[in-house]
PDB file of C-alpha atoms and ligand atoms in Angstrom:
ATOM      1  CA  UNK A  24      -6.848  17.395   2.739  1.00  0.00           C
ATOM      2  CA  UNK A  25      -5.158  14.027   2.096  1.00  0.00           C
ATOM      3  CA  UNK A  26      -3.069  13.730  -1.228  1.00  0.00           C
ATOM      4  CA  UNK A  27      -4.152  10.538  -3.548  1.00  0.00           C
ATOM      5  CA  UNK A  28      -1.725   8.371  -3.430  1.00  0.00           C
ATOM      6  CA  UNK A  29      -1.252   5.800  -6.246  1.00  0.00           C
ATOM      7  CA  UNK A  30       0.915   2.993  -5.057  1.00  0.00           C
ATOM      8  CA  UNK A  31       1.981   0.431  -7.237  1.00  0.00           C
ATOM      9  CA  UNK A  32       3.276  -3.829  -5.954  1.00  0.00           C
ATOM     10  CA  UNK A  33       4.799  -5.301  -8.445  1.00  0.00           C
ATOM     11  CA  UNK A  34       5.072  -8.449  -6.164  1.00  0.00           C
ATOM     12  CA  UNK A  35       7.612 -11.124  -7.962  1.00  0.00           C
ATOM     13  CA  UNK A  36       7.775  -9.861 -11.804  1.00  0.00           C
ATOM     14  CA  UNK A  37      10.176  -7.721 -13.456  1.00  0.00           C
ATOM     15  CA  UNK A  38      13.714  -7.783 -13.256  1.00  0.00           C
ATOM     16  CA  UNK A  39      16.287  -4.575 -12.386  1.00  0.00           C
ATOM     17  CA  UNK A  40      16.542  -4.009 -15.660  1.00  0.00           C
ATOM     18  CA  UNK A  41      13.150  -4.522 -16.846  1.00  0.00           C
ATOM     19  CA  UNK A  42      12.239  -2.106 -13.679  1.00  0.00           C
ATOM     20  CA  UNK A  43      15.021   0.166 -15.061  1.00  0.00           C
ATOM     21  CA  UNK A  44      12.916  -0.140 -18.287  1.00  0.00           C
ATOM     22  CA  UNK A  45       9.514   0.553 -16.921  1.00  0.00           C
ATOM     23  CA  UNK A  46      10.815   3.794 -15.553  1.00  0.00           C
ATOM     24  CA  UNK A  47      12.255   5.002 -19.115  1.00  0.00           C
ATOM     25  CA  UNK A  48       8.721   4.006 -20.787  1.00  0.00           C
ATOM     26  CA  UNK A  49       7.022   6.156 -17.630  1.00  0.00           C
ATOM     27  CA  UNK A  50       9.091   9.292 -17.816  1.00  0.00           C
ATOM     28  CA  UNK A  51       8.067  10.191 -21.064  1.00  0.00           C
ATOM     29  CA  UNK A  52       4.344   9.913 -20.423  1.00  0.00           C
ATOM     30  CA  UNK A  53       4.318  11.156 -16.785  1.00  0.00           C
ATOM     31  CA  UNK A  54       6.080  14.672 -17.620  1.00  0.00           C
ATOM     32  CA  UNK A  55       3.574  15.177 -20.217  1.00  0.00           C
ATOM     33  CA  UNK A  56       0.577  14.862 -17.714  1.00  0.00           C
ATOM     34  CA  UNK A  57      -0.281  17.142 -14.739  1.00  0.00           C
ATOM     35  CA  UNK A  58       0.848  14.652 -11.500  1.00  0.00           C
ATOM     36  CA  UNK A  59       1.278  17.627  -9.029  1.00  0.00           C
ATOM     37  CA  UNK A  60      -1.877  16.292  -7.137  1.00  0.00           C
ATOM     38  CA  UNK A  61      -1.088  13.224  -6.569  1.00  0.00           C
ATOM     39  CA  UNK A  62       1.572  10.647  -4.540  1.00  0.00           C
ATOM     40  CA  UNK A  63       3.198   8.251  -6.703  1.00  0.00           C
ATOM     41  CA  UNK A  64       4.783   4.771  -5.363  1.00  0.00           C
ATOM     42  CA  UNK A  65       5.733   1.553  -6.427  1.00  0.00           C
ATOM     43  CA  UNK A  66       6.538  -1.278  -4.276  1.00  0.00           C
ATOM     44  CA  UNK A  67       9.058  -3.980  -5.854  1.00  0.00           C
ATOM     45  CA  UNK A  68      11.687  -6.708  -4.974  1.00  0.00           C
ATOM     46  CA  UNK A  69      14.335  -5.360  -2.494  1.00  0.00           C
ATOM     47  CA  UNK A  70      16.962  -6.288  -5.421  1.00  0.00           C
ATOM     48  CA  UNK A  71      15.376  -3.873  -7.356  1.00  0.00           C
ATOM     49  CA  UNK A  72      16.104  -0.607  -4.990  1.00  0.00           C
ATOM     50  CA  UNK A  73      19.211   0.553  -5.730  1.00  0.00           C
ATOM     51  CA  UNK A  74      19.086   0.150  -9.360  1.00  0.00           C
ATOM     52  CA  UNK A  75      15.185   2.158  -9.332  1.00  0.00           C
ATOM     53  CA  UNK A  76      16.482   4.969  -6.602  1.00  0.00           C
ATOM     54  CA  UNK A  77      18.228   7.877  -8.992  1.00  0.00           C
ATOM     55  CA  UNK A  78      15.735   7.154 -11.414  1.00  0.00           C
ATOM     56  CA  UNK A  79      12.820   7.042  -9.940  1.00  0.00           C
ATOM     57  CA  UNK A  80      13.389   9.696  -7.344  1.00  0.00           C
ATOM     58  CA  UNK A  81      14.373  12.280 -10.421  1.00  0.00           C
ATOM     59  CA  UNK A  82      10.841  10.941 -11.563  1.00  0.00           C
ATOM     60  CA  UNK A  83       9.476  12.066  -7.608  1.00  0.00           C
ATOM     61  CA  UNK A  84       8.557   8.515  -7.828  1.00  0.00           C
ATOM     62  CA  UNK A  85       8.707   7.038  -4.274  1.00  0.00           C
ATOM     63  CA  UNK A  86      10.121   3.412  -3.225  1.00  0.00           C
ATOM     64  CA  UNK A  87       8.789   0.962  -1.192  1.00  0.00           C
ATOM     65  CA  UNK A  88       9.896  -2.567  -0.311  1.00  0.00           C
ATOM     66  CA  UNK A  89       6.982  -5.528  -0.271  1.00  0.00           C
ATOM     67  CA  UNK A  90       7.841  -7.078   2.830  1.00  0.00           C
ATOM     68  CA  UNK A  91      10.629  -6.646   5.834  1.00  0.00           C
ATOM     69  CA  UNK A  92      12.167  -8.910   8.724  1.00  0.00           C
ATOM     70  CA  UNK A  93      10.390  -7.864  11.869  1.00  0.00           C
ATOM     71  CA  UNK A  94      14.232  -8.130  13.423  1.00  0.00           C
ATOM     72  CA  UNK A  95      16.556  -5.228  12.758  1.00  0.00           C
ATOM     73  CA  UNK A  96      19.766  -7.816  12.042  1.00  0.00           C
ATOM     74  CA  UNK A  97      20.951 -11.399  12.758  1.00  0.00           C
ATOM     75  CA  UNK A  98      20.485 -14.926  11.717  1.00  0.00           C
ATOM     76  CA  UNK A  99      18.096 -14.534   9.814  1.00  0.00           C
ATOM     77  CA  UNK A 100      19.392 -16.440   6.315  1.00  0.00           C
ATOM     78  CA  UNK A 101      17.327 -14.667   3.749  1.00  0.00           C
ATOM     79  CA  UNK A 102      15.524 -11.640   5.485  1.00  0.00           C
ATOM     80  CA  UNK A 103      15.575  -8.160   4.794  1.00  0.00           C
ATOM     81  CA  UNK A 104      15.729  -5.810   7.521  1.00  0.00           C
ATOM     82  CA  UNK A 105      14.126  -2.406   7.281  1.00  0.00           C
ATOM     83  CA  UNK A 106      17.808  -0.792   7.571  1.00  0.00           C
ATOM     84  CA  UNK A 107      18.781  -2.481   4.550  1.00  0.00           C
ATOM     85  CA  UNK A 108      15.550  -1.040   2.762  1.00  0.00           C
ATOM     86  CA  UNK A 109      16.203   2.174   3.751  1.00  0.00           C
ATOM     87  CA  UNK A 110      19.500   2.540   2.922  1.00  0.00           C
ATOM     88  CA  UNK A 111      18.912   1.155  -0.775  1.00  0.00           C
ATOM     89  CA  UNK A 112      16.159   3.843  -1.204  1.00  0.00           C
ATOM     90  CA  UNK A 113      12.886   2.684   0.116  1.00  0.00           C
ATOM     91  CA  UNK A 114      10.554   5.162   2.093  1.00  0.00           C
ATOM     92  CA  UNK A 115       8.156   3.295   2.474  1.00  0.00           C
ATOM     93  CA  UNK A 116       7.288  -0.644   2.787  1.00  0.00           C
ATOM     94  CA  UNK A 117       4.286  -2.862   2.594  1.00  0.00           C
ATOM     95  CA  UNK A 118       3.658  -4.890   5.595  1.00  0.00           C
ATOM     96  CA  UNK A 119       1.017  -7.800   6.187  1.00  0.00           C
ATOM     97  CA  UNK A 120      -0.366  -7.874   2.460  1.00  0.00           C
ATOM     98  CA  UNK A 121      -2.539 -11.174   2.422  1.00  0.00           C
ATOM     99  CA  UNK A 122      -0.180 -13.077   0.400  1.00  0.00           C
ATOM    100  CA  UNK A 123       2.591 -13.156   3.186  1.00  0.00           C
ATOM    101  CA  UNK A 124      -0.549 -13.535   5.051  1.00  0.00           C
ATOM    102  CA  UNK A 125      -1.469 -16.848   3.476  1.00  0.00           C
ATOM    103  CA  UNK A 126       2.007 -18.520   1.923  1.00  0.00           C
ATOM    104  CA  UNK A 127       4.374 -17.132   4.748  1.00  0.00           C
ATOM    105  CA  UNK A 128       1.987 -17.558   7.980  1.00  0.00           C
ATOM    106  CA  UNK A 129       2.094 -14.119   8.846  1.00  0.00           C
ATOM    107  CA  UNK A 130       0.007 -13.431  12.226  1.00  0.00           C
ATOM    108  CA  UNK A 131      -1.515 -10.485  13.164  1.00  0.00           C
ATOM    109  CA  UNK A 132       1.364 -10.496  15.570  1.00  0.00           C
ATOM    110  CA  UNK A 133       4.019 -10.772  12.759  1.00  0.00           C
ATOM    111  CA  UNK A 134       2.575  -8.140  11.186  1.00  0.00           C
ATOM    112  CA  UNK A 135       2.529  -5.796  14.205  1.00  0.00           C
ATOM    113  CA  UNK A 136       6.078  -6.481  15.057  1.00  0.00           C
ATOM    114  CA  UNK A 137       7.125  -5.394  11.234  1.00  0.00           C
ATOM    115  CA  UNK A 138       5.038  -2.311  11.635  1.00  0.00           C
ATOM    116  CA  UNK A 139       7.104  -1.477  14.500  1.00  0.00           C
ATOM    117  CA  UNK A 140      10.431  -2.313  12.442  1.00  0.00           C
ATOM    118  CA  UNK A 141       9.314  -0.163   9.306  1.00  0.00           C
ATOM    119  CA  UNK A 142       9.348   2.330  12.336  1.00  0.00           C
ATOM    120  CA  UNK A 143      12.113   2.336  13.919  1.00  0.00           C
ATOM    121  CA  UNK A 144      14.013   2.636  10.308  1.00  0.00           C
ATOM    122  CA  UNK A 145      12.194   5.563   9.266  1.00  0.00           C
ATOM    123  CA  UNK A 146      10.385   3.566   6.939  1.00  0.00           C
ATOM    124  CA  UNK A 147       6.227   4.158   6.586  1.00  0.00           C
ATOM    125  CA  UNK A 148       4.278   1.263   6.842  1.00  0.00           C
ATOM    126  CA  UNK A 149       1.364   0.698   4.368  1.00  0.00           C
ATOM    127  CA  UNK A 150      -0.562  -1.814   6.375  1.00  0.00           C
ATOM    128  CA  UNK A 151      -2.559  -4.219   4.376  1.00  0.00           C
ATOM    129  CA  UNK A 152      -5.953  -5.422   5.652  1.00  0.00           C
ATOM    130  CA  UNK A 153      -8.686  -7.571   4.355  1.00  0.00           C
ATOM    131  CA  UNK A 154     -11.254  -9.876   4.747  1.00  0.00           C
ATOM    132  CA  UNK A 155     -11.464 -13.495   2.582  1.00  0.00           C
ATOM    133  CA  UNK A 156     -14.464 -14.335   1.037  1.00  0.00           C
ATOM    134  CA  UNK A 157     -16.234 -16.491   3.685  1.00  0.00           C
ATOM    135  CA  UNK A 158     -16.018 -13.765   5.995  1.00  0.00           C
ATOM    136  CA  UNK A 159     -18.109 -11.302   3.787  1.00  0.00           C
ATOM    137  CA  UNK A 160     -20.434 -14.205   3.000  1.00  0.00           C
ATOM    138  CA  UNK A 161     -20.518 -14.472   6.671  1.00  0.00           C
ATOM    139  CA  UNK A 162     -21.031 -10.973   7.923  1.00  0.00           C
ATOM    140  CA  UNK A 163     -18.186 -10.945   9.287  1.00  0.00           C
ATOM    141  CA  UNK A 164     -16.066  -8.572   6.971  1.00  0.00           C
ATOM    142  CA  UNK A 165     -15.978  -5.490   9.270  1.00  0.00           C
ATOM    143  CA  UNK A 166     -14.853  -7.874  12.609  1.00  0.00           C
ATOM    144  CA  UNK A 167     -12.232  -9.240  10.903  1.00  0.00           C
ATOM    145  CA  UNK A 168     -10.746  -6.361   9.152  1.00  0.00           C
ATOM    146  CA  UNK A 169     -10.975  -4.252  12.337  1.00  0.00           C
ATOM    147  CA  UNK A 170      -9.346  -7.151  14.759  1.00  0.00           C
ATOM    148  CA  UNK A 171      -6.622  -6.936  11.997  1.00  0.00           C
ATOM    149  CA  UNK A 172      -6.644  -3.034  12.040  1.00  0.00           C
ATOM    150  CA  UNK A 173      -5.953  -2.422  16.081  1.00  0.00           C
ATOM    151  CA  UNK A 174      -3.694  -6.142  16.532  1.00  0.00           C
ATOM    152  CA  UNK A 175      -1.460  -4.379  13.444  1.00  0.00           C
ATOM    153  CA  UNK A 176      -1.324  -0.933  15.705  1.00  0.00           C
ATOM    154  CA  UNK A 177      -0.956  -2.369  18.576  1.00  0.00           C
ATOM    155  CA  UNK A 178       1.731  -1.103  20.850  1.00  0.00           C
ATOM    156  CA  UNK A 179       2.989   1.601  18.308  1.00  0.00           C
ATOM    157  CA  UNK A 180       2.580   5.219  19.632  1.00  0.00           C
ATOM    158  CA  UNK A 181      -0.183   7.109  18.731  1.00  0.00           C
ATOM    159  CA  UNK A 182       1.549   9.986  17.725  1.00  0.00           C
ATOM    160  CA  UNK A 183       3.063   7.702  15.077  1.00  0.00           C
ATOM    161  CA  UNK A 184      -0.164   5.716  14.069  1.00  0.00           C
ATOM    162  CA  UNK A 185      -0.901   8.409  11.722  1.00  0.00           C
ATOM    163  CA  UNK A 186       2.693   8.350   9.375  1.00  0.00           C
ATOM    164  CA  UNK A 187       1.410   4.412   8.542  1.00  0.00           C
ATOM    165  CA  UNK A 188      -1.495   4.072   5.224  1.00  0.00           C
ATOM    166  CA  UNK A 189      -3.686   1.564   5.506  1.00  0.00           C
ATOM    167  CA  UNK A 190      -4.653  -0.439   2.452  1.00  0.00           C
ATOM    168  CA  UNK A 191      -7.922  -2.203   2.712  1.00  0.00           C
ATOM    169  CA  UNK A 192      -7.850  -5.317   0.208  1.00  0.00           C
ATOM    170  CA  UNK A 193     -10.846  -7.609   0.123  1.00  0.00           C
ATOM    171  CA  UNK A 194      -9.040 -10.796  -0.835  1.00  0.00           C
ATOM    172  CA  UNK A 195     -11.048 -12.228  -2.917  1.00  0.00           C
ATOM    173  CA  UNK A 196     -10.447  -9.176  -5.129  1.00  0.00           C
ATOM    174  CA  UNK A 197      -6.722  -9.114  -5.108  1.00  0.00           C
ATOM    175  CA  UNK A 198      -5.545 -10.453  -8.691  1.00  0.00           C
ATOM    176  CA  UNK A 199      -9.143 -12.111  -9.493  1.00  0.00           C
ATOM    177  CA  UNK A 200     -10.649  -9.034 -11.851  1.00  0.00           C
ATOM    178  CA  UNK A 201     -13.418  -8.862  -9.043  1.00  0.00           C
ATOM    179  CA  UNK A 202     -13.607  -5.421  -7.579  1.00  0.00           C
ATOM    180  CA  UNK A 203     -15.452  -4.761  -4.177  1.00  0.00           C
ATOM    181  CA  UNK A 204     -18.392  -1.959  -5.513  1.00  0.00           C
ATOM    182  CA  UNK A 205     -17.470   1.423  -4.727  1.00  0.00           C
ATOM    183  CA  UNK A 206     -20.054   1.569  -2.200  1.00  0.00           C
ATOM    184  CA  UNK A 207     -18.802  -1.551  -0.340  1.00  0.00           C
ATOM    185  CA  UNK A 208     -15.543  -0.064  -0.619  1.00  0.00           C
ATOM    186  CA  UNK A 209     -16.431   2.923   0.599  1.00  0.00           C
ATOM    187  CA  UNK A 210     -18.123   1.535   3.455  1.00  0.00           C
ATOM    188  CA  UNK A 211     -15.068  -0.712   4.954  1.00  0.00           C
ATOM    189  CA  UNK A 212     -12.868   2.323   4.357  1.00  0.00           C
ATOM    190  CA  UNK A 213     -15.156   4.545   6.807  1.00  0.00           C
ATOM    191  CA  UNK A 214     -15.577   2.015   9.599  1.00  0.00           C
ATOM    192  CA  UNK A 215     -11.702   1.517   9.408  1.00  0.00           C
ATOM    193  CA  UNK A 216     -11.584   5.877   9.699  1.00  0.00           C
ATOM    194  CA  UNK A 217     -14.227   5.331  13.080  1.00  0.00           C
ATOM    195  CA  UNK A 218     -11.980   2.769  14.771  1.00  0.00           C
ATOM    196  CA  UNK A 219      -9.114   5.004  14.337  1.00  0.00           C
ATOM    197  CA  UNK A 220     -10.275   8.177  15.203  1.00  0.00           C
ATOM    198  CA  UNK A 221     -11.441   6.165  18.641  1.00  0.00           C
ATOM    199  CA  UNK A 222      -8.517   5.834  19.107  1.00  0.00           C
ATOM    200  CA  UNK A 223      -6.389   8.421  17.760  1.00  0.00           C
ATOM    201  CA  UNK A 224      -8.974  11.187  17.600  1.00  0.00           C
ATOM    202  CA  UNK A 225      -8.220  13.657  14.615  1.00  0.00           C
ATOM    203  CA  UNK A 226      -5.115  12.519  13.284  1.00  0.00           C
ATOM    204  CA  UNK A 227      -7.182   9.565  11.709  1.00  0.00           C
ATOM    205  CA  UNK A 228      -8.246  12.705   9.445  1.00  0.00           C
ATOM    206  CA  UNK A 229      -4.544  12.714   8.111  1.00  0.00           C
ATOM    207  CA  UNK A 230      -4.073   8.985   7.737  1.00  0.00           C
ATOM    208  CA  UNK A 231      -4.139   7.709   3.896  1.00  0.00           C
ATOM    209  CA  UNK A 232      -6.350   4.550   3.483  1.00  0.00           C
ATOM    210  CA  UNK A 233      -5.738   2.844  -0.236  1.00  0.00           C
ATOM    211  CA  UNK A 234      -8.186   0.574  -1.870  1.00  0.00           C
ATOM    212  CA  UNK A 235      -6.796  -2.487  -3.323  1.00  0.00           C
ATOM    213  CA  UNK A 236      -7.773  -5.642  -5.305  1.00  0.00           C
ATOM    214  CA  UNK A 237      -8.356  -5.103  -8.834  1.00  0.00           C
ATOM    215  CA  UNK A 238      -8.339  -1.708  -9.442  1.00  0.00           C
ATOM    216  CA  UNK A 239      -7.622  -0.532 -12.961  1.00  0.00           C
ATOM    217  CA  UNK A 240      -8.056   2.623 -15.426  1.00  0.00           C
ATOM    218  CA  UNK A 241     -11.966   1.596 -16.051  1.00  0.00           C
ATOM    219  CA  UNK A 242     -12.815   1.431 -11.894  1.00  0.00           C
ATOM    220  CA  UNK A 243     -10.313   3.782 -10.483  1.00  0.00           C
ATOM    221  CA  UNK A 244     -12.652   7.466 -10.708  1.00  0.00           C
ATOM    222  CA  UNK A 245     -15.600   5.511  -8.920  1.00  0.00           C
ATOM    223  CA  UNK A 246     -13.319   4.385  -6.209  1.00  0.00           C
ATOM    224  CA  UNK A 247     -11.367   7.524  -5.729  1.00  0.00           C
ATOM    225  CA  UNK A 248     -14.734   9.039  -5.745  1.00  0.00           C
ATOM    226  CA  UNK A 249     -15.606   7.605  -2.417  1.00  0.00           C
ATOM    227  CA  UNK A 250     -14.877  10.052   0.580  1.00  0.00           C
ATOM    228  CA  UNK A 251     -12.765   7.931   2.774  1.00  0.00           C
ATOM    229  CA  UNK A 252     -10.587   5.774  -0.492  1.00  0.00           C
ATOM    230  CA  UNK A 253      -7.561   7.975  -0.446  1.00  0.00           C
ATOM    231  CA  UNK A 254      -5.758   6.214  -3.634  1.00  0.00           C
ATOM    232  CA  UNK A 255      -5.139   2.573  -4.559  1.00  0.00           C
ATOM    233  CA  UNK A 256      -2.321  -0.147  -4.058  1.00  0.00           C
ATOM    234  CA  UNK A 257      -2.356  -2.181  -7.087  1.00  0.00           C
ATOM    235  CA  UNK A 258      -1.241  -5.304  -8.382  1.00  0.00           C
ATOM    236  CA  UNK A 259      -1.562  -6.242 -11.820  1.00  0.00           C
ATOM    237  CA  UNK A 260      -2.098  -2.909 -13.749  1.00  0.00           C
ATOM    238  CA  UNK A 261       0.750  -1.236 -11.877  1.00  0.00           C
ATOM    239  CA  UNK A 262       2.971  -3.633 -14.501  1.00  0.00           C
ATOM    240  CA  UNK A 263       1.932  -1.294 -17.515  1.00  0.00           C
ATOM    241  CA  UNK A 264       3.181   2.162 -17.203  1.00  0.00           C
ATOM    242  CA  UNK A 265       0.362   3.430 -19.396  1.00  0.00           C
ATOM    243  CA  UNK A 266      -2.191   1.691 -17.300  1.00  0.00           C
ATOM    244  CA  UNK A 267       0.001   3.533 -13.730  1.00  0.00           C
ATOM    245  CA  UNK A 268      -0.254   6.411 -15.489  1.00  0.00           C
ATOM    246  CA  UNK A 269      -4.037   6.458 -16.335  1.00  0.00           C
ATOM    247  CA  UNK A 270      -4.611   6.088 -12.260  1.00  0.00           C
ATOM    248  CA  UNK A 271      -2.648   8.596 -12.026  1.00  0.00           C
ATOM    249  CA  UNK A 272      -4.324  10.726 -14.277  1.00  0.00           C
ATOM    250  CA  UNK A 273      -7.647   9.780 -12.361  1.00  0.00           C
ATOM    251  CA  UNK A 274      -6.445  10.440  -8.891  1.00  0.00           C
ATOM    252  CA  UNK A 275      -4.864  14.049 -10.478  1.00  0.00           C
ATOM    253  CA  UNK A 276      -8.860  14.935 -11.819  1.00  0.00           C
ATOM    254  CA  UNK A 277     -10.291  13.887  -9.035  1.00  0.00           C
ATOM    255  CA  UNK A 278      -7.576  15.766  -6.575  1.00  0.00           C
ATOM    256  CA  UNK A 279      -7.808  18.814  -8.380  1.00  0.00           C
TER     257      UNK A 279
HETATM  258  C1  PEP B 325      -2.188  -6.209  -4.582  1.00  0.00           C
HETATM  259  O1  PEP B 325      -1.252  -6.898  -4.959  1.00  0.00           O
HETATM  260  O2  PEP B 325      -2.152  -5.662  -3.483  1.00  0.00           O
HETATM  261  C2  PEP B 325      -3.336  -6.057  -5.484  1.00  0.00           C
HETATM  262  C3  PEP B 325      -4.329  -5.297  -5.109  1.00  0.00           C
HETATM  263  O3  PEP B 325      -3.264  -6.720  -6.680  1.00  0.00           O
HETATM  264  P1  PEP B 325      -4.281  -6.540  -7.931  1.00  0.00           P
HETATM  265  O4  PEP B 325      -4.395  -5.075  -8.216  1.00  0.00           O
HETATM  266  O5  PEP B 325      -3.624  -7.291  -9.057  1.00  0.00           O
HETATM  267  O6  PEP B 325      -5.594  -7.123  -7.529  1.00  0.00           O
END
């Protein structure tokens, strides 16, 4: 079935060398736990790639980048182009999360034209969806995370829909210590399995969708315990290496 994976976003902290740092602290206390369960990732600043890659790679500790330019080169003063990613060591990238969403005017279209880049430079795309507040309040969650869902996939071939993970992230739980309940989790993470098995029958059996917004050692088993949250993408506890390494521990005992 589908590995756990436990993806960390650092977003704007840390340094190279404090990253460099992080990974010392984590080596230690990941090769004294049982990890062979479980996909381990950790999204930071694109200056950060090349001095993480040896490191964390020895570690089996994959690389992603937090954002990419939806062009592949140019004018483009400031952008980072999924080439560049790849070549400093990133696999993987995280595309649409709801803070580019809401300080960098992201679109749905934006968003669907960076999927498409991560693409075409080898890069997977973990796809962040979510609904604010007022939508839940207004039963609106599901609409709005689904419209996001097939605009994001839109155009991209459905052989390929299935190498991108999908991270569902109610908003109003991203870096507030609220936490959607398991069951409400659970819930969004199975409609957004439906939609895609509409349209990309069984491979949306194979496609990794993450939980995210405030998920830490004390929620992580209830969430991972949920039959469509296939691991987490988180913020604030993915800082600590002891707290990244309790979720991992989690996702290992419930993978195994
Ligand atoms: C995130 O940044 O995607 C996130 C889920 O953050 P946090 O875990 O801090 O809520």
């Amino acid at each position: 079935m589908r590995t756990p994976l436990i993806a960390g976003n650092w977003k704007m902290h840390k340094t190279p060398r404090e990253a460099k740092a992080w990974l010392a602290a984590f080596q230690p206390l990941l090769s004294s736990t049982p990890h062979d369960h479980v996909d381990l990732l950790l999204g930071v600043p694109a200056t950060h790639l090349l001095a993480m890659r040896d490191d964390a790679r020895d570690l089996g500790v994959a690389l992603a980048g937090q954002d990419l330019s939806q062009h592949d080169q140019g004018a483009y003063t400031g952008e980072v182009s999924g080439s560049m990613l790849a070549d400093a060591g990133a696999s993987h990238v995280i595309v649409g999360h709801s803070e580019r969403r809401a300080y960098h005017a992201e679109t749905d279209a934006i968003v669907a034209a960076k999927v498409q880049a991560a693409r075409r430079h080898g890069l997977v795309a973990i796809l962040c969806i979510g609904e604010q507040e007022r939508d839940r309040d207004a039963g609106q969650a599901e609409n709005v995370v689904l419209n996001q869902l097939r605009a994001a996939l839109e155009g991209l071939d459905a052989w390929l829909a299935h190498e991108v993970v999908i991270a569902y992230e109610p908003v109003w739980a991203i870096g507030t210590g609220r936490t959607a309940t398991a069951e409400d989790a659970q819930a969004m993470c199975a409609a957004i399995r439906t939609d895609l098995r509409t349209r990309h029958g069984n491979l949306a059996d194979e496609i990794r969708i993450l939980y995210g917004g405030s998920m830490n050692p004390g929620n992580v088993a209830s969430l991972l315990a949920q039959s469509d949250i296939d691991g987490g993408l988180i913020g604030g506890a993915s800082l600590d290496p002891e707290a990244f390494l309790a979720l991992t521990q989690a996702a290992q005992e419930h993978a195994s």
